[in-house]
GROMACS .gro file of C-alpha atoms in nm:
model
  224
    1LEU     CA    1   4.924   7.351   2.596
    2LYS     CA    2   5.238   7.511   2.550
    3LEU     CA    3   5.051   7.877   2.673
    4GLY     CA    4   4.931   7.717   2.982
    5GLY     CA    5   5.324   7.571   3.033
    6TYR     CA    6   5.394   7.955   2.982
    7GLY     CA    7   5.117   8.137   3.200
    8LEU     CA    8   5.233   7.884   3.536
    9ILE     CA    9   5.594   7.979   3.459
   10ARG     CA   10   5.527   8.312   3.518
   11ILE     CA   11   5.232   8.294   3.776
   12SER     CA   12   5.433   8.038   3.958
   13PRO     CA   13   5.680   8.289   4.109
   14VAL     CA   14   5.440   8.527   4.238
   15LEU     CA   15   5.252   8.123   4.448
   16ASN     CA   16   5.676   8.065   4.553
   17PRO     CA   17   5.740   7.884   4.819
   18HIS     CA   18   5.462   7.658   4.764
   19PRO     CA   19   5.307   7.440   5.096
   20GLN     CA   20   5.405   7.127   5.022
   21ASN     CA   21   5.113   6.997   5.136
   22LEU     CA   22   4.919   7.199   4.779
   23MET     CA   23   5.232   7.129   4.622
   24PHE     CA   24   5.275   6.707   4.582
   25PRO     CA   25   4.925   6.628   4.496
   26ILE     CA   26   4.949   6.878   4.210
   27LEU     CA   27   5.233   6.614   4.103
   28ILE     CA   28   5.150   6.299   4.181
   29LEU     CA   29   4.860   6.418   3.913
   30ALA     CA   30   5.162   6.537   3.660
   31LEU     CA   31   5.376   6.201   3.623
   32TRP     CA   32   5.037   5.952   3.699
   33GLY     CA   33   4.932   6.191   3.398
   34ILE     CA   34   5.183   6.108   3.198
   35LEU     CA   35   5.167   5.696   3.237
   36MET     CA   36   4.740   5.779   3.153
   37THR     CA   37   4.804   5.976   2.862
   38SER     CA   38   5.115   5.775   2.684
   39SER     CA   39   4.895   5.400   2.739
   40ILE     CA   40   4.604   5.564   2.631
   41CYS     CA   41   4.806   5.611   2.330
   42LEU     CA   42   4.915   5.291   2.297
   43ARG     CA   43   4.563   5.185   2.222
   44GLN     CA   44   4.459   5.524   1.969
   45THR     CA   45   4.292   5.424   1.608
   46ASP     CA   46   4.259   5.806   1.547
   47LEU     CA   47   4.599   5.967   1.413
   48LYS     CA   48   4.490   6.329   1.503
   49ALA     CA   49   4.390   6.145   1.852
   50LEU     CA   50   4.728   6.016   1.877
   51ILE     CA   51   4.898   6.305   1.879
   52ALA     CA   52   4.643   6.470   2.053
   53TYR     CA   53   4.787   6.239   2.368
   54SER     CA   54   5.096   6.294   2.316
   55SER     CA   55   5.087   6.638   2.360
   56VAL     CA   56   4.907   6.599   2.705
   57SER     CA   57   5.174   6.340   2.763
   58HIS     CA   58   5.463   6.527   2.700
   59MET     CA   59   5.219   6.856   2.907
   60GLY     CA   60   5.313   6.606   3.227
   61LEU     CA   61   5.647   6.654   3.217
   62VAL     CA   62   5.628   7.028   3.188
   63THR     CA   63   5.375   7.067   3.438
   64ALA     CA   64   5.579   6.905   3.717
   65ALA     CA   65   5.914   7.096   3.622
   66ILE     CA   66   5.745   7.340   3.704
   67ILE     CA   67   5.553   7.253   3.996
   68VAL     CA   68   5.960   7.162   4.175
   69GLN     CA   69   6.040   7.555   4.089
   70THR     CA   70   6.401   7.497   4.063
   71PRO     CA   71   6.628   7.621   3.801
   72TRP     CA   72   6.684   7.298   3.549
   73GLY     CA   73   6.331   7.215   3.604
   74LEU     CA   74   6.211   7.548   3.487
   75THR     CA   75   6.435   7.579   3.210
   76GLY     CA   76   6.352   7.181   3.079
   77ALA     CA   77   6.003   7.336   3.114
   78MET     CA   78   6.108   7.617   2.877
   79THR     CA   79   6.250   7.417   2.648
   80LEU     CA   80   6.006   7.103   2.574
   81MET     CA   81   5.730   7.344   2.598
   82ILE     CA   82   5.872   7.487   2.229
   83ALA     CA   83   6.061   7.186   2.130
   84HIS     CA   84   5.767   6.979   2.104
   85GLY     CA   85   5.503   7.296   1.966
   86LEU     CA   86   5.689   7.235   1.689
   87THR     CA   87   5.701   6.865   1.617
   88SER     CA   88   5.341   6.816   1.745
   89SER     CA   89   5.296   7.103   1.508
   90ALA     CA   90   5.473   6.842   1.227
   91LEU     CA   91   5.307   6.557   1.301
   92PHE     CA   92   4.884   6.721   1.254
   93ALA     CA   93   5.117   6.827   0.980
   94LEU     CA   94   5.208   6.473   0.806
   95ALA     CA   95   4.838   6.380   0.944
   96ASN     CA   96   4.702   6.621   0.752
   97THR     CA   97   4.788   6.544   0.381
   98ASN     CA   98   4.757   6.167   0.445
   99TYR     CA   99   4.407   6.264   0.497
  100GLU     CA  100   4.368   6.489   0.176
  101ARG     CA  101   4.461   6.205   0.048
  102THR     CA  102   4.263   5.928   0.183
  103HIS     CA  103   4.012   6.096   0.380
  104THR     CA  104   4.037   5.823   0.631
  105ARG     CA  105   4.198   5.880   0.913
  106THR     CA  106   4.192   5.541   1.085
  107LEU     CA  107   4.510   5.391   1.147
  108LEU     CA  108   4.423   4.998   0.994
  109LEU     CA  109   4.250   5.184   0.662
  110VAL     CA  110   4.546   5.401   0.619
  111ARG     CA  111   4.904   5.146   0.588
  112GLY     CA  112   5.147   5.095   0.408
  113LEU     CA  113   5.230   5.420   0.275
  114GLN     CA  114   5.572   5.440   0.229
  115LEU     CA  115   5.437   5.258  -0.109
  116ALA     CA  116   5.311   5.602  -0.255
  117PHE     CA  117   5.505   5.837  -0.064
  118PRO     CA  118   5.832   5.766   0.010
  119LEU     CA  119   6.014   6.095   0.071
  120MET     CA  120   5.687   6.185   0.310
  121SER     CA  121   5.814   5.819   0.467
  122THR     CA  122   6.140   6.018   0.582
  123TRP     CA  123   5.942   6.327   0.726
  124TRP     CA  124   5.742   6.048   0.936
  125LEU     CA  125   6.062   5.848   1.063
  126LEU     CA  126   6.281   6.174   1.106
  127ILE     CA  127   5.974   6.356   1.332
  128ASN     CA  128   5.876   6.003   1.535
  129LEU     CA  129   6.206   6.038   1.627
  130THR     CA  130   6.207   6.366   1.774
  131ASN     CA  131   5.910   6.266   1.923
  132MET     CA  132   6.092   6.008   2.084
  133ALA     CA  133   6.373   6.301   2.217
  134MET     CA  134   6.654   6.115   2.061
  135PRO     CA  135   6.972   6.322   1.980
  136PRO     CA  136   7.064   6.585   1.836
  137THR     CA  137   6.754   6.779   1.886
  138ILE     CA  138   6.642   7.022   2.174
  139ASN     CA  139   6.337   6.736   2.255
  140LEU     CA  140   6.666   6.537   2.424
  141LEU     CA  141   6.767   6.799   2.633
  142GLY     CA  142   6.434   6.934   2.741
  143GLU     CA  143   6.367   6.588   2.855
  144LEU     CA  144   6.716   6.580   3.077
  145PHE     CA  145   6.647   6.861   3.272
  146ILE     CA  146   6.291   6.806   3.344
  147ILE     CA  147   6.427   6.433   3.425
  148SER     CA  148   6.750   6.516   3.606
  149ALA     CA  149   6.526   6.781   3.809
  150LEU     CA  150   6.234   6.547   3.926
  151PHE     CA  151   6.474   6.324   4.045
  152ASN     CA  152   6.680   6.583   4.191
  153TRP     CA  153   6.352   6.628   4.407
  154SER     CA  154   6.221   6.307   4.481
  155THR     CA  155   6.478   5.958   4.349
  156PRO     CA  156   6.116   5.699   4.306
  157THR     CA  157   6.010   6.020   4.050
  158ILE     CA  158   6.305   5.846   3.815
  159ILE     CA  159   6.069   5.493   3.765
  160ILE     CA  160   5.735   5.679   3.681
  161THR     CA  161   5.956   5.959   3.402
  162GLY     CA  162   6.166   5.608   3.210
  163ILE     CA  163   5.826   5.440   3.207
  164GLY     CA  164   5.690   5.745   3.060
  165THR     CA  165   5.996   5.744   2.787
  166LEU     CA  166   5.979   5.408   2.711
  167ILE     CA  167   5.620   5.459   2.591
  168THR     CA  168   5.621   5.715   2.448
  169ALA     CA  169   5.936   5.553   2.260
  170THR     CA  170   5.684   5.255   2.144
  171TYR     CA  171   5.372   5.487   2.034
  172SER     CA  172   5.628   5.650   1.808
  173LEU     CA  173   5.707   5.335   1.662
  174TYR     CA  174   5.359   5.246   1.643
  175MET     CA  175   5.260   5.508   1.452
  176PHE     CA  176   5.483   5.519   1.216
  177LEU     CA  177   5.483   5.164   1.132
  178MET     CA  178   5.118   5.148   1.157
  179THR     CA  179   5.063   5.410   0.912
  180GLN     CA  180   5.392   5.330   0.651
  181ARG     CA  181   5.507   4.965   0.702
  182GLY     CA  182   5.237   4.713   0.561
  183SER     CA  183   5.010   4.687   0.230
  184ILE     CA  184   4.834   4.969   0.093
  185SER     CA  185   4.487   4.884   0.029
  186THR     CA  186   4.351   4.878  -0.337
  187GLN     CA  187   4.128   5.141  -0.294
  188PHE     CA  188   4.433   5.332  -0.233
  189ARG     CA  189   4.630   5.245  -0.503
  190LEU     CA  190   4.584   5.642  -0.754
  191LEU     CA  191   4.647   5.905  -0.485
  192PRO     CA  192   4.770   6.184  -0.589
  193PRO     CA  193   5.168   6.348  -0.546
  194THR     CA  194   5.277   6.540  -0.204
  195HIS     CA  195   5.379   6.907  -0.272
  196THR     CA  196   5.646   7.117  -0.252
  197ARG     CA  197   5.479   7.310  -0.041
  198GLU     CA  198   5.412   7.016   0.203
  199HIS     CA  199   5.811   6.943   0.191
  200LEU     CA  200   5.856   7.290   0.227
  201ASN     CA  201   5.595   7.349   0.562
  202LEU     CA  202   5.770   7.016   0.731
  203ILE     CA  203   6.129   7.162   0.643
  204LEU     CA  204   6.023   7.455   0.867
  205HIS     CA  205   5.957   7.277   1.148
  206LEU     CA  206   6.275   7.065   1.140
  207LEU     CA  207   6.533   7.264   1.094
  208PRO     CA  208   6.452   7.468   1.413
  209LEU     CA  209   6.455   7.204   1.654
  210GLY     CA  210   6.822   7.051   1.403
  211LEU     CA  211   6.964   7.439   1.447
  212LEU     CA  212   6.872   7.465   1.787
  213ILE     CA  213   7.121   7.195   2.026
  214MET     CA  214   7.390   7.433   1.839
  215LYS     CA  215   7.271   7.741   2.067
  216PRO     CA  216   7.047   7.628   2.315
  217ALA     CA  217   7.076   7.954   2.548
  218LEU     CA  218   6.831   8.057   2.291
  219ILE     CA  219   6.552   7.923   2.462
  220SER     CA  220   6.697   7.750   2.784
  221GLY     CA  221   6.898   8.028   2.948
  222LEU     CA  222   6.649   8.194   3.062
  223PHE     CA  223   6.673   8.015   3.417
  224THR     CA  224   7.005   7.946   3.512
   0.00000   0.00000   0.00000
């Protein structure tokens, strides 16, 4: 997804200026895709499918920002691609740690893991907050750039992006509560402990997300 977004950024100057009748339908489809894929996340029972659809939802924002062809839009697109690349990878790593111990990806069967893995539950909380673009992560900067660029292009887009952001927060909390809270199943009473390499892996995902906000020009100064 991120390589595809980068390809759009590289090829879009060749097609610039876009014909209005070509740009508008694609932009509408990208914005509509944000709502559709976010809504699909709310009804997922498979953990990895939920994370995958979350990535597609964020790429709808990126596609819309690239099509608008403004410096803010391109900067936001590049920033969000890097930020969500790290976030999505961390979520898949967390899902894999669950799967290695429970051998199932069904959300209804893996509840209450906070009782067994309290430190891993902390990682789940932090990465889900990052997925929601909570400050001070670089995800927030990328989304603000994109939403501002789309709002400047067309005021009504704030309605779609606002609803998409709200649904993103909803399914992120849904994912955390379904995997961590509640009573743990009796078949998962004896689970192997987590390993240092797994925690190190998650630290190496979260550190760039937290530190890049201190110097966002490293990834966002390409188009300004």
